[in-house]
GROMACS .gro file of C-alpha atoms in nm:
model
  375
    1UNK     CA    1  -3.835  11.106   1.887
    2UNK     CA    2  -3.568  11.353   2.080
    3UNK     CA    3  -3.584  11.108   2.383
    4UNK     CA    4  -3.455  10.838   2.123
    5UNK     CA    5  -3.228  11.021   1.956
    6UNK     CA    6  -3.054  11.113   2.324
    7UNK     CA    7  -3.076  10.709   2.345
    8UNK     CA    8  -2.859  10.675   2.069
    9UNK     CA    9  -2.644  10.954   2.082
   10UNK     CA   10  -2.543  10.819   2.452
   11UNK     CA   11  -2.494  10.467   2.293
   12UNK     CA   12  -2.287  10.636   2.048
   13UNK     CA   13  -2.036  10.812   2.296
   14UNK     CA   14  -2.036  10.472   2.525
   15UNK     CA   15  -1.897  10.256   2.244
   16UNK     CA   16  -1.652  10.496   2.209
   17UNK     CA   17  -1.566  10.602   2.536
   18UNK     CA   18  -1.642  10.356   2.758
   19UNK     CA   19  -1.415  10.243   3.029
   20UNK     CA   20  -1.037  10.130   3.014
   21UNK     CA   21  -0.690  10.247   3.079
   22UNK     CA   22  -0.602  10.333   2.709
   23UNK     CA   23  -0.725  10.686   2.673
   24UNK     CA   24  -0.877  10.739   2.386
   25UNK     CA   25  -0.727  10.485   2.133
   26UNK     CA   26  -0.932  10.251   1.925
   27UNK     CA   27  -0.996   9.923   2.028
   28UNK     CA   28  -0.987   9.595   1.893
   29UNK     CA   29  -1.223   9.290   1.987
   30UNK     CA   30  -1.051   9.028   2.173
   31UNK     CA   31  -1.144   8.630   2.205
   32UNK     CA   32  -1.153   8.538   2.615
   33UNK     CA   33  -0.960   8.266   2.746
   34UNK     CA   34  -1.185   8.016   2.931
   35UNK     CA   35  -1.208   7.677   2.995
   36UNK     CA   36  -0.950   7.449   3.224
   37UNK     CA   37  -0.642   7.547   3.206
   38UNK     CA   38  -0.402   7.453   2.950
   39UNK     CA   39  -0.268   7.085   2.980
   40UNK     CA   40  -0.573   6.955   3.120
   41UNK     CA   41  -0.609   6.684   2.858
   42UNK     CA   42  -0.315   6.508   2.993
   43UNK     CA   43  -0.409   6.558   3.329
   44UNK     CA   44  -0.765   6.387   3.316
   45UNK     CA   45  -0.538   6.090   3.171
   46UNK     CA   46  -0.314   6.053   3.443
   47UNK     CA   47  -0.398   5.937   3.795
   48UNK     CA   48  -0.232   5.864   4.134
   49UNK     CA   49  -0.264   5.519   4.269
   50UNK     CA   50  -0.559   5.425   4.055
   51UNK     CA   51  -0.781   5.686   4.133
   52UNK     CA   52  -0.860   5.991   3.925
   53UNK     CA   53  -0.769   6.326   3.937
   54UNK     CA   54  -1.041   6.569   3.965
   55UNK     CA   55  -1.154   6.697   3.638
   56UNK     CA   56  -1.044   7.088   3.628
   57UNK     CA   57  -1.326   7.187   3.443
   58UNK     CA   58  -1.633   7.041   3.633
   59UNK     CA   59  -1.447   6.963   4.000
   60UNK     CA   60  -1.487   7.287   4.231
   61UNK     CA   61  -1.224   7.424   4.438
   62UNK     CA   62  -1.352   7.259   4.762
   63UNK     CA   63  -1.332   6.961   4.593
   64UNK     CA   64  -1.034   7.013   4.460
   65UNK     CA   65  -0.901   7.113   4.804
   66UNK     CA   66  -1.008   6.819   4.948
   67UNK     CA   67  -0.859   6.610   4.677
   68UNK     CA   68  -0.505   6.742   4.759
   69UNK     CA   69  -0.553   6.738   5.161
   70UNK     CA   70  -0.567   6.357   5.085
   71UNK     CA   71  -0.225   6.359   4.944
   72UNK     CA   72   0.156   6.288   5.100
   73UNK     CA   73   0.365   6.509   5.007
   74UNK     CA   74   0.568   6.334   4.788
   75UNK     CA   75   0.205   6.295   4.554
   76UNK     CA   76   0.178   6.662   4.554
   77UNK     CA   77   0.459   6.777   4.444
   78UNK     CA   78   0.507   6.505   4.214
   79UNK     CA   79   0.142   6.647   4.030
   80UNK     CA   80   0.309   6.971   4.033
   81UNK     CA   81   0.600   6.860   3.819
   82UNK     CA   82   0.425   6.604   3.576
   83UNK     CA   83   0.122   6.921   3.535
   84UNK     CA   84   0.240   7.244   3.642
   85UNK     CA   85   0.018   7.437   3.378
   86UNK     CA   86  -0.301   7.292   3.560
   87UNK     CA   87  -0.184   7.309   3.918
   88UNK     CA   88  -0.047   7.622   3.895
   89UNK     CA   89  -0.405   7.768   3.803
   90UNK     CA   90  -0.630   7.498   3.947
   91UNK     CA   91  -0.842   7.716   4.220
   92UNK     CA   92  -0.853   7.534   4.534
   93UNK     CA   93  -0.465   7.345   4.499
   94UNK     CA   94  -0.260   7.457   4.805
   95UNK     CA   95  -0.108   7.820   4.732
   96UNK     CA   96   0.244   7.666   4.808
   97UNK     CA   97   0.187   7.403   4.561
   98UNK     CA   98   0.086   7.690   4.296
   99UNK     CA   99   0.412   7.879   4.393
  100UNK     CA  100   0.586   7.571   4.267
  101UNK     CA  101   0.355   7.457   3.976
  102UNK     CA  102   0.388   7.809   3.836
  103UNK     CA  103   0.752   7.858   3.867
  104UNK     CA  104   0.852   7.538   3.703
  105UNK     CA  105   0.602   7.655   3.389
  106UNK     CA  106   0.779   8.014   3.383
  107UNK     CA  107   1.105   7.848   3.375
  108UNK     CA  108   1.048   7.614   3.052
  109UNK     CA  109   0.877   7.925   2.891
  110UNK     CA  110   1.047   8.090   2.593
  111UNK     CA  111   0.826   8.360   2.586
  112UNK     CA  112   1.068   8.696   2.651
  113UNK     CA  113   0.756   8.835   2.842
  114UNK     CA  114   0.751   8.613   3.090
  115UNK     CA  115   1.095   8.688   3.183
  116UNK     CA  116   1.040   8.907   3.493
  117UNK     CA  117   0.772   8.724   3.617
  118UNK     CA  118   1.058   8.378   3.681
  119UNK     CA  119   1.294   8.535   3.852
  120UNK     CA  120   1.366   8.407   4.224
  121UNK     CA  121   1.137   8.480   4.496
  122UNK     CA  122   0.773   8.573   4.279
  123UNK     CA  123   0.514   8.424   4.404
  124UNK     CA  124   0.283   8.354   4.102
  125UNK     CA  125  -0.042   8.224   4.201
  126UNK     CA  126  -0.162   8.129   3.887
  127UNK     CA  127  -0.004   8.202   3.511
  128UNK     CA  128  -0.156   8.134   3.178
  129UNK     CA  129   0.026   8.156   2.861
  130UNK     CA  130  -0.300   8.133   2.647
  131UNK     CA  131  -0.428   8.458   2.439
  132UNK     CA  132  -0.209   8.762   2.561
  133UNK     CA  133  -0.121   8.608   2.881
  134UNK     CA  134  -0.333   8.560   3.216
  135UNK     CA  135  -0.133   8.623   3.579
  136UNK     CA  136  -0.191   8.681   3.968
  137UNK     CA  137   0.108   8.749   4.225
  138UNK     CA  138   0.142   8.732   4.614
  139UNK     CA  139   0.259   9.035   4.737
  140UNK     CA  140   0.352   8.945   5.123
  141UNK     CA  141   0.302   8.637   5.256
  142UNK     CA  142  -0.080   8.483   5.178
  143UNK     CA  143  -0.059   8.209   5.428
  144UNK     CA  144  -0.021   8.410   5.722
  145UNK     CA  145  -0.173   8.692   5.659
  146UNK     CA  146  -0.441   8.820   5.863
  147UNK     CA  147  -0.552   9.043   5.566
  148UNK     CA  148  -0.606   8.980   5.199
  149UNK     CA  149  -0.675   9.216   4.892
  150UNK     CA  150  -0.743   9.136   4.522
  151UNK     CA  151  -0.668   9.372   4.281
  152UNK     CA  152  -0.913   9.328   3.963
  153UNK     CA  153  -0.750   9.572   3.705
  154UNK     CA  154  -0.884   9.737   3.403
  155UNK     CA  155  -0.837   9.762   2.977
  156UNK     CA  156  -0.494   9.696   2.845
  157UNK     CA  157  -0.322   9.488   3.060
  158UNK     CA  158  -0.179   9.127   3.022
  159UNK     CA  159   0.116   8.978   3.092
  160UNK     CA  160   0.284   9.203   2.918
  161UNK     CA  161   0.172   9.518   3.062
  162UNK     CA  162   0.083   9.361   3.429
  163UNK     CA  163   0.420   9.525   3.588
  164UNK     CA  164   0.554   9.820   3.466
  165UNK     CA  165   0.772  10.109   3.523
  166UNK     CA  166   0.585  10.366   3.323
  167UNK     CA  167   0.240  10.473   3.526
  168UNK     CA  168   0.296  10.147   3.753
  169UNK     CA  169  -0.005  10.273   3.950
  170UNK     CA  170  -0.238  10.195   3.646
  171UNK     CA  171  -0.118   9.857   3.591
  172UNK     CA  172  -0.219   9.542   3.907
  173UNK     CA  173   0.107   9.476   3.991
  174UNK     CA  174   0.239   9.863   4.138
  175UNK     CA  175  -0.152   9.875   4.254
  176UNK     CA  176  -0.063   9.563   4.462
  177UNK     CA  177   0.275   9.637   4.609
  178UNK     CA  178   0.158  10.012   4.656
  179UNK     CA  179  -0.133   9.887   4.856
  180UNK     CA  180   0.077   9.585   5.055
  181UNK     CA  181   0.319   9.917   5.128
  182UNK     CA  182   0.055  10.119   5.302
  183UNK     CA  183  -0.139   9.841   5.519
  184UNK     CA  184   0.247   9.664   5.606
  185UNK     CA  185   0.272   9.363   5.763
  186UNK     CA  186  -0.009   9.133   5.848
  187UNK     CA  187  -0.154   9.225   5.485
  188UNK     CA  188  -0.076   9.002   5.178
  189UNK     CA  189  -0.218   9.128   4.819
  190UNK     CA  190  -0.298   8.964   4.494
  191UNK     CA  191  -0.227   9.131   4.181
  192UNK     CA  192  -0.533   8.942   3.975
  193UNK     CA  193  -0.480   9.022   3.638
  194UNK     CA  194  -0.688   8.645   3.522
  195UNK     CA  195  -0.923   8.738   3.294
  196UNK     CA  196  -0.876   8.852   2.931
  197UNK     CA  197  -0.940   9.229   2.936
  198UNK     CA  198  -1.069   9.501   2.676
  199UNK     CA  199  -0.775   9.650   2.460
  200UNK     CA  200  -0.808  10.024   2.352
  201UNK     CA  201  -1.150  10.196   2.443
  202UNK     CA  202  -1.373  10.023   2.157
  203UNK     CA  203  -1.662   9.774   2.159
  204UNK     CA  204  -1.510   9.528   2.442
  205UNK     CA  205  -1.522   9.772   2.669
  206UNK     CA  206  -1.809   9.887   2.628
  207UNK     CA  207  -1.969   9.562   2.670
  208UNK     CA  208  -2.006   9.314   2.888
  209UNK     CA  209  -1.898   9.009   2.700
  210UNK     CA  210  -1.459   8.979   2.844
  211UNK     CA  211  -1.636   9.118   3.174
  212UNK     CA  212  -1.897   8.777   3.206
  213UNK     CA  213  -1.631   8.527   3.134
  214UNK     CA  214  -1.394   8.760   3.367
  215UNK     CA  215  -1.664   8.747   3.646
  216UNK     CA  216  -1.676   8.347   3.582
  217UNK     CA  217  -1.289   8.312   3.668
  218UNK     CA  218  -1.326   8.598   3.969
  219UNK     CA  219  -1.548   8.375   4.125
  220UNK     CA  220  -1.418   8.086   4.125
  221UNK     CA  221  -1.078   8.214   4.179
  222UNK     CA  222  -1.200   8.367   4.518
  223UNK     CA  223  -1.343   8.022   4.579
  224UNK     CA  224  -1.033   7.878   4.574
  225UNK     CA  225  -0.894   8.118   4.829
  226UNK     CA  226  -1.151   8.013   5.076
  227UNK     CA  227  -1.109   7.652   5.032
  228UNK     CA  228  -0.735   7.704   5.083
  229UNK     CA  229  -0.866   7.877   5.462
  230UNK     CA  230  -0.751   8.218   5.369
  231UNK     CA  231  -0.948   8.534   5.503
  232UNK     CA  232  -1.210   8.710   5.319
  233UNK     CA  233  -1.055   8.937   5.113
  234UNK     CA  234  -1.157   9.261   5.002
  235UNK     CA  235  -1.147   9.336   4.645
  236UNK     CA  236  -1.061   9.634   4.482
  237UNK     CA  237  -1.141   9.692   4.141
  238UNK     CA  238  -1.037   9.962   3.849
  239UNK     CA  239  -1.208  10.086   3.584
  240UNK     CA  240  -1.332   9.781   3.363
  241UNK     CA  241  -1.277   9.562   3.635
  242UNK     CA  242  -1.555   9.718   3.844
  243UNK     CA  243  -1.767   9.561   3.570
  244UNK     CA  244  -1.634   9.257   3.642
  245UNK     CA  245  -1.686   9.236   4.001
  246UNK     CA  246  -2.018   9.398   3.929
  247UNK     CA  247  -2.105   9.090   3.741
  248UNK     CA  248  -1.942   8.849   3.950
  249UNK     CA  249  -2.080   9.033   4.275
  250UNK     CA  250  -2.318   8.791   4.456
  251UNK     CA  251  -2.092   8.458   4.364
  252UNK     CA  252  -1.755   8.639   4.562
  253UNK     CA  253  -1.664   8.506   4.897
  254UNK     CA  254  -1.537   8.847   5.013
  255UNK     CA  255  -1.583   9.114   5.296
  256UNK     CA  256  -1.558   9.408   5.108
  257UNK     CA  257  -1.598   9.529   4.735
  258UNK     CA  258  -1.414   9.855   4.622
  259UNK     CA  259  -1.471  10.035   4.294
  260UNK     CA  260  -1.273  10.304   4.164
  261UNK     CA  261  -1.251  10.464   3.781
  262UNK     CA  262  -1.542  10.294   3.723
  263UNK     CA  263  -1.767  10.331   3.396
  264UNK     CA  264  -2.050  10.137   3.567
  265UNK     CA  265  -2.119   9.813   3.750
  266UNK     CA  266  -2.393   9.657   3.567
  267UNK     CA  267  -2.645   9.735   3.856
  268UNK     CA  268  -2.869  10.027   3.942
  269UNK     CA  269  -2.782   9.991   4.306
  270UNK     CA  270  -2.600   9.843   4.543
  271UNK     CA  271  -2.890   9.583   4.599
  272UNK     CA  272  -2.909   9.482   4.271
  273UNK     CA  273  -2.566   9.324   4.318
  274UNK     CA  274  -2.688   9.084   4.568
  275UNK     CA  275  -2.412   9.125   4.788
  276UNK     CA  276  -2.366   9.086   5.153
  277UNK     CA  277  -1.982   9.264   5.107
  278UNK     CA  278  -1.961   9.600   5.222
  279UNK     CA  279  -1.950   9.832   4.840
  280UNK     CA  280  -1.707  10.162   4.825
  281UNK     CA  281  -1.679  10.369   4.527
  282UNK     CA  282  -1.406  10.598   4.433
  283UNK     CA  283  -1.355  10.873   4.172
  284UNK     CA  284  -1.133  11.201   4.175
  285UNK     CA  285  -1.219  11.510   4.039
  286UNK     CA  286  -0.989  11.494   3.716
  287UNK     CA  287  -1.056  11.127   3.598
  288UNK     CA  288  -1.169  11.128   3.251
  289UNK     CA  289  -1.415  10.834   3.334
  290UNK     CA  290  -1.642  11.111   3.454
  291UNK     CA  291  -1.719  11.239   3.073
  292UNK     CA  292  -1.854  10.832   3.033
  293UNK     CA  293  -2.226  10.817   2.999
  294UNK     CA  294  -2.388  10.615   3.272
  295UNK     CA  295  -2.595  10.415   3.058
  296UNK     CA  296  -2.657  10.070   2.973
  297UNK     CA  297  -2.890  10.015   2.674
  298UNK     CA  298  -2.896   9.686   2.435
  299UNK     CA  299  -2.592   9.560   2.592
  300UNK     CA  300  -2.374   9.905   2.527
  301UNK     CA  301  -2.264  10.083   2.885
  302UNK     CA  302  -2.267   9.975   3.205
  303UNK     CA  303  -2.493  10.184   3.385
  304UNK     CA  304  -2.544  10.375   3.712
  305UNK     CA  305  -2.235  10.604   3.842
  306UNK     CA  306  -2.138  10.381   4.149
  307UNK     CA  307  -2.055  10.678   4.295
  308UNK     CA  308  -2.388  10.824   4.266
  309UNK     CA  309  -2.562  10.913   4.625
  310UNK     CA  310  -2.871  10.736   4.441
  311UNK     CA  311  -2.637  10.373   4.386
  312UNK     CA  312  -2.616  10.321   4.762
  313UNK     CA  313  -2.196  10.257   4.791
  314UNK     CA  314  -1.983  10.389   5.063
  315UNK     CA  315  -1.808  10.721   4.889
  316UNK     CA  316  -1.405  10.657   4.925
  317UNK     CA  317  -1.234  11.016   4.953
  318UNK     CA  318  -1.053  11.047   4.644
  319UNK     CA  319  -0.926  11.467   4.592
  320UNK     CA  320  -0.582  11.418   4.621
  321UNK     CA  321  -0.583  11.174   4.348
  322UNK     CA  322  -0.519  11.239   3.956
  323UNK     CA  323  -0.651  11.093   3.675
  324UNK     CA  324  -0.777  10.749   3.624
  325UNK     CA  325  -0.495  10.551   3.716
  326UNK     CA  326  -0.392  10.793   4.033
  327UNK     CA  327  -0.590  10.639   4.271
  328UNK     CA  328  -0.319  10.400   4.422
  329UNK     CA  329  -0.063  10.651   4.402
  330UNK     CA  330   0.141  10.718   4.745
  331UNK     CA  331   0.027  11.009   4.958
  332UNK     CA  332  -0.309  11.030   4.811
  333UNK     CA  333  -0.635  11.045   5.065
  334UNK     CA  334  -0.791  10.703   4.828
  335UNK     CA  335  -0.487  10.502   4.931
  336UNK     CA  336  -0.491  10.602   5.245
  337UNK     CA  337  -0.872  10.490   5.257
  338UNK     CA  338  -0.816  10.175   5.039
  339UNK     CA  339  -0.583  10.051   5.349
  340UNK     CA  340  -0.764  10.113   5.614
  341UNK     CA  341  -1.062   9.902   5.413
  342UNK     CA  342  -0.823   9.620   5.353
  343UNK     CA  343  -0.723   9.576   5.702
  344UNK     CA  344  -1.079   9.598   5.852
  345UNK     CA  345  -0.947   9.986   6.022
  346UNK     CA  346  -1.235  10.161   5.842
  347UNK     CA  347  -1.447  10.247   6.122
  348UNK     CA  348  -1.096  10.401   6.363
  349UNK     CA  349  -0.873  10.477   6.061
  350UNK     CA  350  -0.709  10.814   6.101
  351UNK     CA  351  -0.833  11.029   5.852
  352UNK     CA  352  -0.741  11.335   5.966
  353UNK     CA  353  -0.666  11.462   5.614
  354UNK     CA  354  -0.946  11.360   5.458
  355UNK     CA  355  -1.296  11.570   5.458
  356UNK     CA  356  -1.545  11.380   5.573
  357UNK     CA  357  -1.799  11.494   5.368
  358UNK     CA  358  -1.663  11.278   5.064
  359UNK     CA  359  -1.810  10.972   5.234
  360UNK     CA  360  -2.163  10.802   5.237
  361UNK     CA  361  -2.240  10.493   5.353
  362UNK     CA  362  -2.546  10.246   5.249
  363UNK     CA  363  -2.811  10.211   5.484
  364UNK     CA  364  -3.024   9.883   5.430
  365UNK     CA  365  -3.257  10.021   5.141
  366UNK     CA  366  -2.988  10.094   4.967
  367UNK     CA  367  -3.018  10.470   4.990
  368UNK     CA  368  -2.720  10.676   5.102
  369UNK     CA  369  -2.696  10.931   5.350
  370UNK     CA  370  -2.391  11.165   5.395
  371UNK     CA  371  -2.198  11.075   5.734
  372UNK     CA  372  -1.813  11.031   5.802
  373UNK     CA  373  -1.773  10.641   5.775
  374UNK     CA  374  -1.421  10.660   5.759
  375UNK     CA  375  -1.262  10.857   6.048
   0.00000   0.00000   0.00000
C-alpha cells in the first residue's frame, strides 16, 4: 500500500511539474497541428504537364525530392508561387525553393507575429500559420555547410515566442544563432520549432501526446534534409523536446542526439531508443528540472534521468551553466561542448576548462563508465 501511494504521489508531482520552459505556471491542453500542410487541397488539384503532383500527405521526401529533380526551373519556381504554403513545408522540396515558397507566404500574411520572421535575408525553412504558429530558420548557409544542427526546443514556444529578446537562450532561435556563433563557419543551424509544443507546465507536458505527433514531423523533417544531400546533423534537444527526439529516436537520420533540461526521454536506456546516433545528456547544477520525478507510469512522466550513469548517454559538462534555459548561453563549458559535438571535434576539442570527470560515455551494453570523452 505505501509503495502505491509513492506511485501516485510521484504521478501527482509529474503532472504538475513536468518539463517545459514556463516555470511553474499552469498549463492548458493544446490540439497538435498535423496533417499536410495547409493548401494541400489545391495542390493535389493542380498538376504540371499532365502529370500529378505528389500527394503531401502519403509521398515521402525522397519521393518528393525526386519529383522536383525532374523539374526546369521555370516549373519549380512556378509551384512555389501558385503553392507556397505546401512547398515551403513539403520535406524533401529543394531548401532554396523553401526559402522562396516561405517568403512569398510571410509576405501575404497579416498576422503582426509574423512580422520579423519576413524581413529580407531569413531563411525560413518551413512556416505554418496553423494553431499558434509552426517555424524552422537557417542560420548560415545549409547548402554548403559541412556541418548541420537542429535545435528541437521545449514548452512555450511558437511563432510568437520562437525569437526573442528576453532569455533568447531559452527560446530556438538565440539557441541557434548562439550555437552557429561558437562552431563559425562551415556550420549551418536550424532553429526547429515544427511541432505544436506544451504551454505552461500542466498535463501536455507531462505526457506524451504533442511529443508523438512532434516526433512524427521530426522525422520526417530530418528525412527531408537527407534527400536534399545535406550532412547528418546532430540534434540538440531542450527540455520537452528531449521527449520528442526520445520518441522519434530510431526514425532520425542523424549522427548525434543531444539532450539537455530534460524531464525524461521515454526510454530506460540509451538502447531502448534504438539508435545508432551517438546520445549526450546535459544538466547543470541549478536547473529546476532536477526536482522532476523520473517516472513514467500510465502515460504521466517520461522516465529515466538521461543523465543517469545507469541510462548509458555521454555526460555533456554543464557547471558553468544556470538554470534551465542557460545551457546555450556564451562562455558556458555546455556550449563550448555542444560545438565541438556539432562539428564532429568531440574526440580533440579543447576542453581545457572543463573537468573531465563530468563526462561518461556509452559502451555497447549500454552501461556507462566515467572517462574524459571530450578533451
Amino acid at each position: 500500500m505505501r509503495r502505491y501511494a509513492r506511485t501516485l504521489v510521484a504521478v501527482a508531482l509529474a503532472a504538475t511539474v513536468a518539463a517545459g520552459t514556463a516555470g511553474w505556471a499552469s498549463g492548458s491542453t493544446q490540439r497538435a497541428v498535423s496533417g499536410p500542410p495547409p493548401g494541400s487541397a489545391s495542390w493535389r488539384a493542380d498538376e504540371v504537364r499532365g502529370h500529378a503532383l505528389p500527394d503531401p500527405e502519403s509521398a515521402s521526401p525522397a519521393q518528393v525530392a525526386s519529383f522536383f529533380a525532374a523539374l526546369s526551373p521555370a516549373q519549380r519556381q512556378a509551384l512555389a508561387v501558385r503553392h507556397p504554403s505546401v512547398v515551403g513545408n513539403l520535406d524533401g522540396v529543394p531548401l532554396e525553393l523553401r526559402y522562396r515558397a516561405n517568403s512569398l507566404a510571410l509576405k501575404a500574411s497579416t498576422d503582426p507575429r509574423y512580422r520579423l520572421l519576413a524581413e529580407q535575408g531569413r531563411r525560413i525553412l518551413a512556416f505554418d500559420p496553423r494553431g499558434r504558429g509552426l517555424v524552422a530558420e537557417v542560420f548560415g548557409d545549409l547548402r554548403a555547410a559541412r556541418h548541420v544542427a537542429v535545435v528541437v526546443p521545449g514548452s512555450d514556444i511558437d511563432a510568437g515566442t520562437y525569437d526573442r529578446d528576453s532569455d533568447p537562450y531559452g527560446a530556438p532561435a538565440g539557441m541557434a544563432r548562439s550555437l552557429r556563433d561558437a562552431t563559425g563557419p562551415g556550420t549551418a543551424v536550424i532553429a526547429w520549432a515544427g511541432y505544436t509544443t506544451p504551454v505552461g507546465v500542466g498535463w501536455d507536458a507531462a505526457t506524451g501526446d504533442l511529443a508523438e505527433v512532434g516526433a512524427d514531423r521530426l522525422a520526417r523533417f530530418t528525412a527531408g534534409l537527407a534527400a536534399d544531400g545535406l550532412p547528418a546533423p546532430a540534434v540538440f534537444c531542450h527540455s520537452y523536446g528531449s521527449v520528442v527526439c526520445g520518441l522519434a529516436a530510431h526514425r532520425l537520420h542523424v549522427g548525434d542526439l543531444v539532450v539537455l533540461g530534460s524531464p525524461g526521454m521515454r526510454a530506460d536506456s540509451v538502447a531502448g531508443l534504438r539508435t545508432s546516433a551517438r546520445v549526450w545528456a546535459a544538466k547543470d547544477p541549478t536547473d529546476w528540472i532536477d526536482d522532476v520525478p523520473n517516472i513514467e507510469f500510465a502515460g504521466v512522466g517520461h522516465g529515466t534521468d538521461p543523465t543517469d550513469p545507469g541510462f548509458g548517454a555521454r555526460r555533456v559538462p554543464a557547471r558553468r551553466a544556470v538554470g534551465h534555459t542557460g545551457y546555450f548561453a556564451p562562455g558556458t563549458d555546455s556550449l563550448t561542448a555542444f560545438a565541438a559535438i556539432a562539428t564532429g571535434n568531440f574526440a580533440t576539442g579543447d576542453f581545457a576548462t572543463a573537468d573531465t570527470t563530468d563526462f561518461a560515455t556509452a559502451d555497447t551494453t549500454g552501461s556507462a563508465t566515467a572517462e574524459g570523452a571530450l578533451r
